[in-house]
């Protein structure tokens, strides 16, 4: 029995050894084959592993021969493909206008050549390297910003109020009314600043005072140099708690095609009783401006005087100046999406706003009582000595896609509106993609956007209805907070402004990002973009929508 067991054990062990040897041979062969495969892949990588390049078509200086030469070079250099852009950046204008039939023919030629060479292409969705728009975007479908005017009125003995309300700023000649709201003036608001100004001096030379109160950012004065002084003389002392300054025309950038687009001043505000002895009030760090007309603001403890002056640290244009008798919310321009500055949630700044808040139940919507010419007729409720009437509307931000070729310059579309994105697709992308349809999803892989450089917007016509559906309450009385006013309390104002920012982000996600992806997918195309920048979005939410999130890094960052 012992020898039988030994034989069986020996036989069993030999079989195991054979299996192990066979397994080792298989593994070694697999490793050898895998090594050979990896070596082959390294020598001739698939398209998905090859680098692509930004392919800039320079201001209409393109030809079929040149496009073929570019693509054949990419093939020889082992590129996998290219991302097609059409840009200007100071290059003299060529003969091929963007989106013209000749340009369409060039684009079709490039796609056919890429197919021949086995390359893949992405297409920047609009002219330039950032944005979604062009000459086909009408002003009402462009990015929108809030504008408003305030008027103080005293009703007659019967409570009747009849007057022409000044129209807010109309950029590019476009303005659309939103609301006309009335609320009782605060106890500290006996007169508005413009009504008290008797004289304005620029470096001791008298200038037209009306320039600063005409709601027109095209009318402005030039503070020529550091140390220039702008002085407002009043008919009687005025107690101020805040200031708003709007600059109008931006400073000319040192590099018009890259780097900072504006150089913002710091203004020092001083006050005097007699026009000779001044004391410091506050510094106003004006924001660097993109296309949105963001005011410079400052808040301070109450100061009173007949003379207020502004001293600049550099040459700058000044268009509108308002001192406010009532308090404004700290950093309200950031909290209303006029600037890209981050806002800390739930960390409300401490301000003494006793007697400075507006009861939302006292705000009356009198929009229907103003005619199309701005004439208001209203029988106001009894018991209020002075009313402040806010005429609020929207205008375009004037944003255009960055670095567009000369023939492609036009407005950027409203990012909260499906109708606006439809205008972009219907008038540009769909006619082009119909010509490229046989290659969509094959040679032409995706529509793309570069890093976000279109800035922000803070209005669209459908926003109030969307807000009510998503937030569950009417925004009307709270719209005063969009002007920096404090409604009910700081905490309640902050809560409303959070809801407004969140609503705008939701509209961006739904009506722009998701809708863009949906429309691209109808042609078998993916959506690729760099999901960061100064827009109305959260970067991670933006990236989540994309088929191909992209990024960048700079060896030398110039901003």
Coordinates of C-alpha atoms in Angstrom, one line a residue:
X1 CA 0.0 0.0 0.0
X2 CA 2.8 2.3 0.7
X3 CA 4.3 2.0 -2.7
X4 CA 0.9 2.6 -4.3
X5 CA 0.4 5.8 -2.3
X6 CA 3.8 7.0 -3.3
X7 CA 3.1 6.2 -7.0
X8 CA -0.2 8.0 -6.9
X9 CA 1.3 11.0 -5.1
X10 CA 4.2 11.0 -7.7
X11 CA 1.8 10.8 -10.6
X12 CA -0.4 13.5 -9.1
X13 CA 2.6 15.8 -8.5
X14 CA 3.9 15.3 -12.0
X15 CA 0.5 16.4 -13.4
X16 CA 0.6 19.5 -11.2
X17 CA 4.1 20.2 -12.4
X18 CA 3.1 19.9 -16.0
X19 CA 0.2 22.2 -15.4
X20 CA 2.4 24.8 -13.7
X21 CA 4.9 24.6 -16.5
X22 CA 2.2 25.0 -19.1
X23 CA 0.8 28.0 -17.1
X24 CA 4.2 29.6 -16.9
X25 CA 4.6 29.1 -20.7
X26 CA 1.2 30.7 -21.3
X27 CA 2.0 33.6 -18.9
X28 CA 5.4 34.2 -20.5
X29 CA 3.9 34.1 -23.9
X30 CA 1.2 36.5 -22.9
X31 CA 3.8 38.9 -21.4
X32 CA 5.8 38.6 -24.5
X33 CA 2.8 39.3 -26.7
X34 CA 1.7 42.1 -24.4
X35 CA 5.2 43.6 -24.5
X36 CA 5.1 43.3 -28.3
X37 CA 1.7 45.0 -28.3
X38 CA 2.8 47.8 -26.0
X39 CA 5.9 48.3 -28.2
X40 CA 3.7 48.4 -31.3
X41 CA 1.3 50.8 -29.6
X42 CA 4.2 53.0 -28.5
X43 CA 5.6 53.1 -32.0
X44 CA 2.2 53.6 -33.6
X45 CA -0.3 54.8 -30.9
X46 CA -4.0 54.8 -31.6
X47 CA -5.7 58.1 -32.2
X48 CA -7.0 58.3 -28.6
X49 CA -3.4 58.2 -27.3
X50 CA -2.0 60.8 -29.7
X51 CA -1.7 64.5 -29.0
X52 CA -4.0 67.0 -30.7
X53 CA -3.4 70.6 -31.4
X54 CA -5.2 73.9 -31.4
X55 CA -5.5 74.8 -35.1
X56 CA -5.9 78.5 -35.5
X57 CA -7.4 79.9 -38.7
X58 CA -6.1 83.4 -38.7
X59 CA -8.6 86.1 -39.6
X60 CA -9.7 84.7 -42.9
X61 CA -6.2 84.1 -44.2
X62 CA -6.9 80.5 -45.3
X63 CA -6.8 78.5 -48.5
X64 CA -7.5 74.8 -49.3
X65 CA -3.8 74.3 -50.1
X66 CA -2.8 75.8 -46.8
X67 CA -5.3 73.6 -44.9
X68 CA -4.1 70.5 -46.6
X69 CA -0.5 71.4 -45.9
X70 CA -1.3 71.9 -42.2
X71 CA -3.1 68.6 -41.9
X72 CA -0.4 66.6 -43.8
X73 CA 2.2 68.1 -41.4
X74 CA 0.0 67.0 -38.4
X75 CA -0.1 63.5 -39.9
X76 CA 3.7 63.3 -40.4
X77 CA 4.2 64.6 -36.9
X78 CA 1.9 61.8 -35.6
X79 CA -0.8 64.0 -34.2
X80 CA -4.2 62.4 -33.6
X81 CA -6.2 65.5 -34.7
X82 CA -6.9 69.2 -34.2
X83 CA -9.3 71.6 -32.6
X84 CA -10.4 74.2 -35.2
X85 CA -10.6 77.9 -34.2
X86 CA -11.1 81.0 -36.2
X87 CA -9.4 84.1 -34.5
X88 CA -8.2 87.6 -35.2
X89 CA -5.7 88.8 -32.6
X90 CA -4.3 91.6 -34.8
X91 CA -3.6 89.6 -37.9
X92 CA -4.5 91.6 -41.1
X93 CA -7.9 90.5 -42.5
X94 CA -7.8 87.9 -45.2
X95 CA -10.2 87.2 -48.1
X96 CA -12.4 84.5 -46.5
X97 CA -15.1 85.9 -44.3
X98 CA -16.2 83.8 -41.3
X99 CA -19.4 81.8 -41.9
X100 CA -19.5 82.8 -45.5
X101 CA -20.2 80.2 -48.3
X102 CA -16.4 80.3 -49.1
X103 CA -15.6 79.7 -45.4
X104 CA -18.1 76.8 -45.3
X105 CA -16.3 75.3 -48.3
X106 CA -13.0 75.6 -46.5
X107 CA -14.3 73.9 -43.4
X108 CA -15.8 71.1 -45.5
X109 CA -12.4 70.7 -47.3
X110 CA -10.6 70.5 -44.0
X111 CA -13.0 67.7 -42.7
X112 CA -12.6 65.7 -45.9
X113 CA -8.8 66.0 -45.8
X114 CA -8.8 65.0 -42.1
X115 CA -10.8 61.9 -43.1
X116 CA -8.3 61.1 -45.9
X117 CA -5.4 61.3 -43.4
X118 CA -7.1 59.5 -40.6
X119 CA -7.2 62.5 -38.3
X120 CA -10.0 63.6 -35.9
X121 CA -11.3 67.2 -35.6
X122 CA -13.1 69.2 -32.9
X123 CA -14.9 72.4 -33.9
X124 CA -14.9 75.6 -31.7
X125 CA -18.6 76.4 -31.6
X126 CA -18.3 80.0 -32.6
X127 CA -15.8 82.6 -33.8
X128 CA -12.9 83.4 -31.4
X129 CA -11.6 81.1 -28.7
X130 CA -14.2 81.7 -26.0
X131 CA -17.9 82.3 -26.2
X132 CA -21.0 81.3 -28.1
X133 CA -22.2 84.0 -30.4
X134 CA -21.5 86.0 -33.5
X135 CA -23.1 88.6 -35.9
X136 CA -26.3 86.6 -36.0
X137 CA -27.1 87.1 -32.3
X138 CA -29.6 90.0 -31.9
X139 CA -29.3 92.3 -29.0
X140 CA -32.4 91.0 -27.2
X141 CA -30.8 87.5 -27.2
X142 CA -27.4 88.6 -25.9
X143 CA -26.2 88.5 -22.4
X144 CA -28.1 90.8 -20.1
X145 CA -27.4 93.0 -17.1
X146 CA -29.7 94.8 -14.7
X147 CA -30.0 98.6 -14.8
X148 CA -32.2 101.0 -12.8
X149 CA -32.9 104.6 -11.8
X150 CA -34.3 105.9 -8.5
X151 CA -36.6 108.9 -8.2
X152 CA -37.8 110.5 -5.0
X153 CA -41.3 112.0 -5.2
X154 CA -43.7 113.8 -2.8
X155 CA -47.4 113.0 -3.5
X156 CA -49.9 115.9 -3.7
X157 CA -52.6 116.2 -1.1
X158 CA -54.7 113.6 -2.8
X159 CA -51.8 111.2 -3.0
X160 CA -51.5 111.7 -6.8
X161 CA -48.1 111.2 -8.4
X162 CA -47.5 112.0 -12.0
X163 CA -44.1 112.3 -13.6
X164 CA -41.7 111.0 -16.3
X165 CA -39.5 108.3 -14.9
X166 CA -35.9 108.5 -16.2
X167 CA -34.9 105.5 -18.3
X168 CA -32.0 103.4 -17.1
X169 CA -28.9 103.0 -19.3
X170 CA -29.5 101.5 -22.7
X171 CA -26.3 99.9 -24.0
X172 CA -26.1 99.7 -27.8
X173 CA -29.4 101.5 -27.8
X174 CA -31.2 98.5 -26.2
X175 CA -33.3 98.6 -23.0
X176 CA -36.2 96.5 -21.8
X177 CA -38.3 97.5 -18.7
X178 CA -38.7 94.8 -16.0
X179 CA -40.5 96.4 -13.0
X180 CA -41.5 99.8 -11.5
X181 CA -41.5 99.5 -7.7
X182 CA -42.4 102.1 -5.1
X183 CA -41.5 102.0 -1.4
X184 CA -41.6 104.6 1.4
X185 CA -38.3 106.6 1.6
X186 CA -36.3 105.8 4.7
X187 CA -36.2 108.4 7.4
X188 CA -32.6 109.3 6.4
X189 CA -33.6 109.8 2.8
X190 CA -34.9 113.4 2.6
X191 CA -33.3 114.2 -0.7
X192 CA -31.3 112.3 -3.3
X193 CA -27.7 113.3 -4.0
X194 CA -28.1 114.5 -7.6
X195 CA -30.8 117.1 -6.6
X196 CA -28.3 118.8 -4.2
X197 CA -25.3 119.1 -6.6
X198 CA -24.8 122.7 -7.7
X199 CA -21.3 122.5 -9.2
X200 CA -18.7 119.9 -10.3
X201 CA -15.0 120.7 -10.7
X202 CA -12.4 118.6 -12.4
X203 CA -8.9 119.7 -11.3
X204 CA -10.5 123.1 -10.4
X205 CA -12.2 123.5 -13.8
X206 CA -16.0 123.5 -13.7
X207 CA -17.6 120.8 -15.9
X208 CA -21.2 119.9 -16.7
X209 CA -22.7 118.3 -13.6
X210 CA -25.4 116.5 -15.6
X211 CA -22.9 114.2 -17.1
X212 CA -22.8 112.2 -13.8
X213 CA -26.6 111.8 -13.5
X214 CA -27.8 111.2 -17.1
X215 CA -27.9 107.3 -16.9
X216 CA -25.6 107.2 -20.0
X217 CA -22.2 105.5 -19.6
X218 CA -21.1 106.9 -23.0
X219 CA -21.0 110.4 -21.5
X220 CA -18.0 110.7 -19.2
X221 CA -15.0 112.8 -18.1
X222 CA -11.4 111.9 -18.1
X223 CA -9.3 112.2 -14.9
X224 CA -6.1 112.5 -16.8
X225 CA -3.4 111.4 -14.2
X226 CA -2.7 110.1 -10.7
X227 CA -3.7 112.9 -8.3
X228 CA -6.6 114.3 -10.5
X229 CA -9.4 115.5 -8.3
X230 CA -13.2 115.5 -9.0
X231 CA -15.1 117.7 -6.6
X232 CA -18.9 117.9 -6.0
X233 CA -20.3 121.0 -4.4
X234 CA -23.8 120.8 -2.8
X235 CA -26.4 123.3 -2.0
X236 CA -26.7 122.0 1.6
X237 CA -24.9 119.4 3.7
X238 CA -25.6 115.7 2.8
X239 CA -25.2 112.7 5.0
X240 CA -23.8 109.8 3.1
X241 CA -23.3 106.1 4.0
X242 CA -22.3 104.6 0.7
X243 CA -21.1 105.5 -2.8
X244 CA -21.4 104.1 -6.3
X245 CA -19.1 105.0 -9.1
X246 CA -19.4 103.9 -12.7
X247 CA -16.5 104.4 -15.1
X248 CA -17.8 104.1 -18.7
X249 CA -15.0 103.5 -21.2
X250 CA -12.3 101.0 -20.1
X251 CA -8.6 101.7 -20.1
X252 CA -6.8 100.6 -23.2
X253 CA -5.0 97.4 -22.6
X254 CA -1.2 97.2 -23.2
X255 CA -1.8 94.0 -25.2
X256 CA -5.2 94.2 -26.9
X257 CA -5.2 90.5 -27.6
X258 CA -4.2 89.0 -24.3
X259 CA -3.5 89.9 -20.7
X260 CA -5.5 92.3 -18.6
X261 CA -8.3 94.0 -20.6
X262 CA -8.7 97.0 -18.2
X263 CA -6.7 98.8 -15.6
X264 CA -9.0 99.9 -12.8
X265 CA -8.3 102.9 -10.5
X266 CA -8.4 103.2 -6.8
X267 CA -10.3 106.3 -5.8
X268 CA -10.0 108.1 -2.4
X269 CA -13.2 109.8 -1.2
X270 CA -12.9 112.8 1.1
X271 CA -15.5 115.1 2.6
X272 CA -15.5 118.8 3.7
X273 CA -17.8 121.3 5.4
X274 CA -16.2 124.3 3.8
X275 CA -14.4 123.1 0.6
X276 CA -11.0 123.8 2.1
X277 CA -10.4 121.2 4.9
X278 CA -11.1 117.7 3.9
X279 CA -11.1 114.4 5.8
X280 CA -10.8 110.9 4.5
X281 CA -13.9 108.9 4.1
X282 CA -13.1 105.7 2.2
X283 CA -11.2 104.1 -0.6
X284 CA -13.0 102.8 -3.6
X285 CA -11.3 99.9 -5.3
X286 CA -12.9 99.9 -8.7
X287 CA -13.2 96.5 -10.4
X288 CA -11.3 95.8 -13.6
X289 CA -14.1 95.8 -16.2
X290 CA -14.9 93.2 -18.8
X291 CA -18.0 94.0 -20.9
X292 CA -20.4 94.1 -17.9
X293 CA -20.6 97.6 -16.5
X294 CA -19.8 96.8 -12.8
X295 CA -19.8 99.8 -10.5
X296 CA -17.1 100.6 -7.9
X297 CA -18.6 100.7 -4.4
X298 CA -17.8 101.6 -0.8
X299 CA -19.6 101.6 2.5
X300 CA -18.7 103.7 5.5
X301 CA -19.9 105.2 8.7
X302 CA -22.2 108.2 8.2
X303 CA -20.4 111.4 7.1
X304 CA -21.9 114.8 6.4
X305 CA -20.6 117.7 4.3
X306 CA -21.3 120.1 1.5
X307 CA -18.2 119.0 -0.5
X308 CA -17.2 115.5 -1.6
X309 CA -14.2 114.9 -3.7
X310 CA -12.6 111.9 -5.4
X311 CA -8.8 111.5 -6.0
X312 CA -7.6 108.9 -8.4
X313 CA -4.3 106.9 -8.3
X314 CA -4.2 106.7 -12.2
X315 CA -5.8 108.1 -15.3
X316 CA -9.4 106.9 -15.6
X317 CA -12.8 107.8 -17.0
X318 CA -15.7 108.6 -14.7
X319 CA -19.3 108.5 -15.9
X320 CA -21.8 108.2 -13.0
X321 CA -21.4 109.2 -9.3
X322 CA -24.0 108.6 -6.6
X323 CA -23.6 109.1 -2.9
X324 CA -26.3 107.3 -0.9
X325 CA -28.0 108.5 2.3
X326 CA -29.0 105.0 3.2
X327 CA -26.8 101.9 3.7
X328 CA -26.0 99.3 1.1
X329 CA -25.2 95.7 1.6
X330 CA -21.5 94.9 1.9
X331 CA -20.0 93.6 -1.4
X332 CA -23.3 93.7 -3.1
X333 CA -21.9 93.8 -6.6
X334 CA -20.4 90.3 -6.0
X335 CA -23.6 89.0 -4.4
X336 CA -25.7 90.2 -7.4
X337 CA -23.3 88.6 -10.0
X338 CA -21.8 91.9 -11.3
X339 CA -18.3 90.6 -10.6
X340 CA -16.6 87.2 -10.3
X341 CA -15.5 87.7 -6.7
X342 CA -16.4 84.6 -4.6
X343 CA -19.1 84.9 -2.0
X344 CA -18.8 83.0 1.4
X345 CA -22.1 81.3 2.2
X346 CA -23.7 81.7 5.6
X347 CA -21.0 84.1 6.8
X348 CA -23.0 87.4 6.9
X349 CA -21.1 90.5 7.5
X350 CA -21.9 92.5 10.6
X351 CA -23.5 95.9 9.8
X352 CA -25.4 98.4 11.8
X353 CA -28.5 98.8 9.6
X354 CA -30.9 100.3 12.2
X355 CA -33.4 102.3 10.3
X356 CA -31.8 101.3 7.0
X357 CA -33.9 98.3 5.9
X358 CA -36.9 98.1 3.7
X359 CA -40.0 96.2 4.7
X360 CA -40.9 93.9 1.7
X361 CA -44.6 94.3 2.5
X362 CA -44.3 98.0 1.8
X363 CA -43.0 97.5 -1.7
X364 CA -45.7 98.2 -4.3
X365 CA -45.5 97.0 -7.9
X366 CA -46.8 99.8 -10.1
X367 CA -45.4 98.6 -13.3
X368 CA -48.7 98.6 -15.1
X369 CA -49.2 102.3 -14.3
X370 CA -46.2 103.5 -16.4
X371 CA -46.8 103.9 -20.1
X372 CA -44.4 103.0 -22.8
X373 CA -42.9 106.5 -22.8
X374 CA -42.0 106.2 -19.1
X375 CA -44.9 108.4 -17.9
X376 CA -46.2 107.3 -14.5
X377 CA -49.7 108.1 -13.1
X378 CA -50.4 106.7 -9.7
X379 CA -52.6 107.4 -6.7
X380 CA -50.4 106.4 -3.8
X381 CA -51.7 105.1 -0.5
X382 CA -52.1 107.7 2.3
X383 CA -49.7 108.2 5.1
X384 CA -46.4 108.3 3.2
X385 CA -44.6 111.7 2.9
X386 CA -41.9 110.6 0.4
X387 CA -41.8 107.7 -2.0
X388 CA -38.8 106.3 -3.8
X389 CA -39.7 104.9 -7.2
X390 CA -37.3 102.4 -8.8
X391 CA -37.5 101.8 -12.5
X392 CA -35.7 98.6 -13.2
X393 CA -34.8 97.1 -16.6
X394 CA -32.2 95.3 -18.5
X395 CA -29.7 96.0 -21.3
X396 CA -27.0 94.0 -23.0
X397 CA -23.7 93.5 -21.4
X398 CA -22.2 93.9 -24.8
X399 CA -20.0 90.8 -24.4
X400 CA -18.6 89.4 -27.7
X401 CA -16.6 86.2 -28.2
X402 CA -13.0 86.7 -27.3
X403 CA -10.5 87.2 -30.2
X404 CA -13.0 86.7 -33.0
X405 CA -11.9 87.3 -36.5
X406 CA -13.0 90.7 -38.0
X407 CA -15.8 89.2 -39.9
X408 CA -17.1 87.1 -37.0
X409 CA -17.4 89.9 -34.3
X410 CA -20.9 89.8 -32.8
X411 CA -22.7 89.5 -29.5
X412 CA -22.5 86.6 -27.1
X413 CA -25.8 84.8 -26.6
X414 CA -27.8 84.9 -23.4
X415 CA -26.7 82.0 -21.3
X416 CA -29.9 81.7 -19.4
X417 CA -32.1 81.3 -22.5
X418 CA -32.8 78.3 -24.7
X419 CA -34.3 80.8 -27.3
X420 CA -30.9 82.6 -27.5
X421 CA -29.0 79.3 -27.9
X422 CA -31.5 78.3 -30.6
X423 CA -30.6 81.5 -32.5
X424 CA -27.0 80.6 -32.4
X425 CA -27.6 77.0 -33.7
X426 CA -30.3 77.9 -36.2
X427 CA -28.4 80.8 -37.8
X428 CA -24.9 79.3 -37.7
X429 CA -24.2 75.8 -36.5
X430 CA -27.1 73.8 -37.9
X431 CA -26.6 75.1 -41.5
X432 CA -22.9 74.2 -41.2
X433 CA -23.5 70.9 -39.5
X434 CA -26.0 69.8 -42.2
X435 CA -23.2 70.2 -44.7
X436 CA -20.8 68.2 -42.5
X437 CA -23.4 65.6 -41.4
X438 CA -21.7 62.6 -43.1
X439 CA -18.6 63.2 -41.0
X440 CA -20.3 64.1 -37.7
X441 CA -19.4 61.6 -35.0
X442 CA -16.7 60.1 -37.2
X443 CA -14.0 62.5 -38.4
X444 CA -15.7 65.5 -36.7
X445 CA -16.0 64.3 -33.1
X446 CA -17.1 67.3 -31.0
X447 CA -18.2 70.8 -30.6
X448 CA -16.1 72.6 -28.1
X449 CA -15.5 75.8 -26.0
X450 CA -12.3 77.1 -24.6
X451 CA -11.9 78.4 -21.1
X452 CA -14.8 80.6 -20.0
X453 CA -14.0 84.2 -20.8
X454 CA -17.5 85.5 -21.6
X455 CA -17.9 87.0 -18.1
X456 CA -21.2 87.0 -16.2
X457 CA -24.7 88.2 -16.7
X458 CA -27.4 88.7 -14.1
X459 CA -30.7 88.9 -15.9
X460 CA -32.9 87.3 -18.6
X461 CA -36.5 88.0 -19.3
X462 CA -37.7 84.6 -18.1
X463 CA -35.8 84.8 -14.8
X464 CA -38.7 85.9 -12.5
X465 CA -41.0 83.0 -13.6
X466 CA -38.1 80.4 -13.3
X467 CA -37.2 81.8 -9.9
X468 CA -40.8 81.5 -8.5
X469 CA -41.1 77.9 -9.8
X470 CA -37.7 76.8 -8.3
X471 CA -37.6 78.9 -5.1
X472 CA -41.3 78.9 -4.3
X473 CA -41.8 82.6 -3.8
X474 CA -42.2 85.9 -5.7
X475 CA -38.9 87.8 -6.2
X476 CA -40.7 91.1 -6.9
X477 CA -40.2 93.0 -3.6
X478 CA -36.8 91.5 -3.1
X479 CA -35.5 92.8 -6.4
X480 CA -34.5 95.9 -4.5
X481 CA -31.7 93.8 -3.1
X482 CA -30.2 93.5 -6.6
X483 CA -29.5 97.3 -6.3
X484 CA -27.6 96.9 -3.0
X485 CA -30.6 97.8 -0.8
X486 CA -31.2 95.9 2.4
X487 CA -34.6 94.2 2.5
X488 CA -36.1 93.3 5.9
X489 CA -32.7 92.3 7.3
X490 CA -29.1 91.5 6.3
X491 CA -29.7 87.8 6.8
X492 CA -33.0 87.8 4.7
X493 CA -31.3 89.9 2.0
X494 CA -28.3 87.5 1.9
X495 CA -30.7 84.5 1.7
X496 CA -32.6 86.0 -1.3
X497 CA -29.4 86.9 -3.1
X498 CA -28.2 83.3 -2.6
X499 CA -31.4 82.1 -4.1
X500 CA -31.0 84.4 -7.0
X501 CA -27.4 83.3 -7.7
X502 CA -28.4 79.7 -7.4
X503 CA -31.3 80.2 -9.8
X504 CA -29.0 81.9 -12.3
X505 CA -26.6 78.9 -12.1
X506 CA -29.5 76.5 -12.5
X507 CA -30.6 78.4 -15.6
X508 CA -27.1 78.3 -17.0
X509 CA -26.8 74.5 -16.4
X510 CA -30.3 73.7 -17.8
X511 CA -30.8 76.3 -20.6
X512 CA -27.2 76.5 -21.8
X513 CA -25.0 73.6 -20.9
X514 CA -27.5 70.7 -21.0
X515 CA -29.3 72.2 -24.0
X516 CA -26.0 72.7 -25.9
X517 CA -25.1 69.1 -25.2
X518 CA -28.5 67.9 -26.4
X519 CA -28.3 69.8 -29.6
X520 CA -24.8 68.6 -30.3
X521 CA -25.8 65.0 -29.7
X522 CA -28.5 65.4 -32.4
X523 CA -25.6 65.3 -34.9
X524 CA -23.7 62.6 -33.1
X525 CA -21.2 65.1 -31.6
X526 CA -19.7 65.2 -28.2
X527 CA -19.5 68.4 -26.0
X528 CA -15.9 69.4 -24.9
X529 CA -15.0 72.4 -22.9
X530 CA -12.8 73.9 -20.2
X531 CA -15.2 74.3 -17.3
X532 CA -13.8 77.2 -15.4
X533 CA -13.6 81.0 -15.5
X534 CA -15.7 84.0 -14.6
X535 CA -19.2 82.7 -15.4
X536 CA -22.5 82.0 -13.7
X537 CA -21.6 78.4 -12.8
X538 CA -20.0 76.0 -10.4
X539 CA -17.0 74.4 -12.1
X540 CA -17.7 70.8 -10.9
X541 CA -21.4 71.1 -12.1
X542 CA -20.2 72.4 -15.4
X543 CA -17.7 69.6 -15.8
X544 CA -20.3 67.0 -14.9
X545 CA -22.3 67.9 -18.0
X546 CA -19.4 67.5 -20.4
X547 CA -18.5 64.5 -22.5
X548 CA -14.9 65.7 -22.5
X549 CA -13.8 68.0 -19.7
X550 CA -10.6 69.8 -20.6
X551 CA -8.0 71.9 -18.8
X552 CA -4.9 73.9 -19.3
X553 CA -1.8 75.0 -17.6
X554 CA 0.6 78.0 -18.2
X555 CA 4.3 78.0 -18.0
X556 CA 4.1 81.8 -17.7
X557 CA 0.8 83.2 -16.4
X558 CA 0.3 86.7 -17.7
X559 CA -2.8 87.9 -15.7

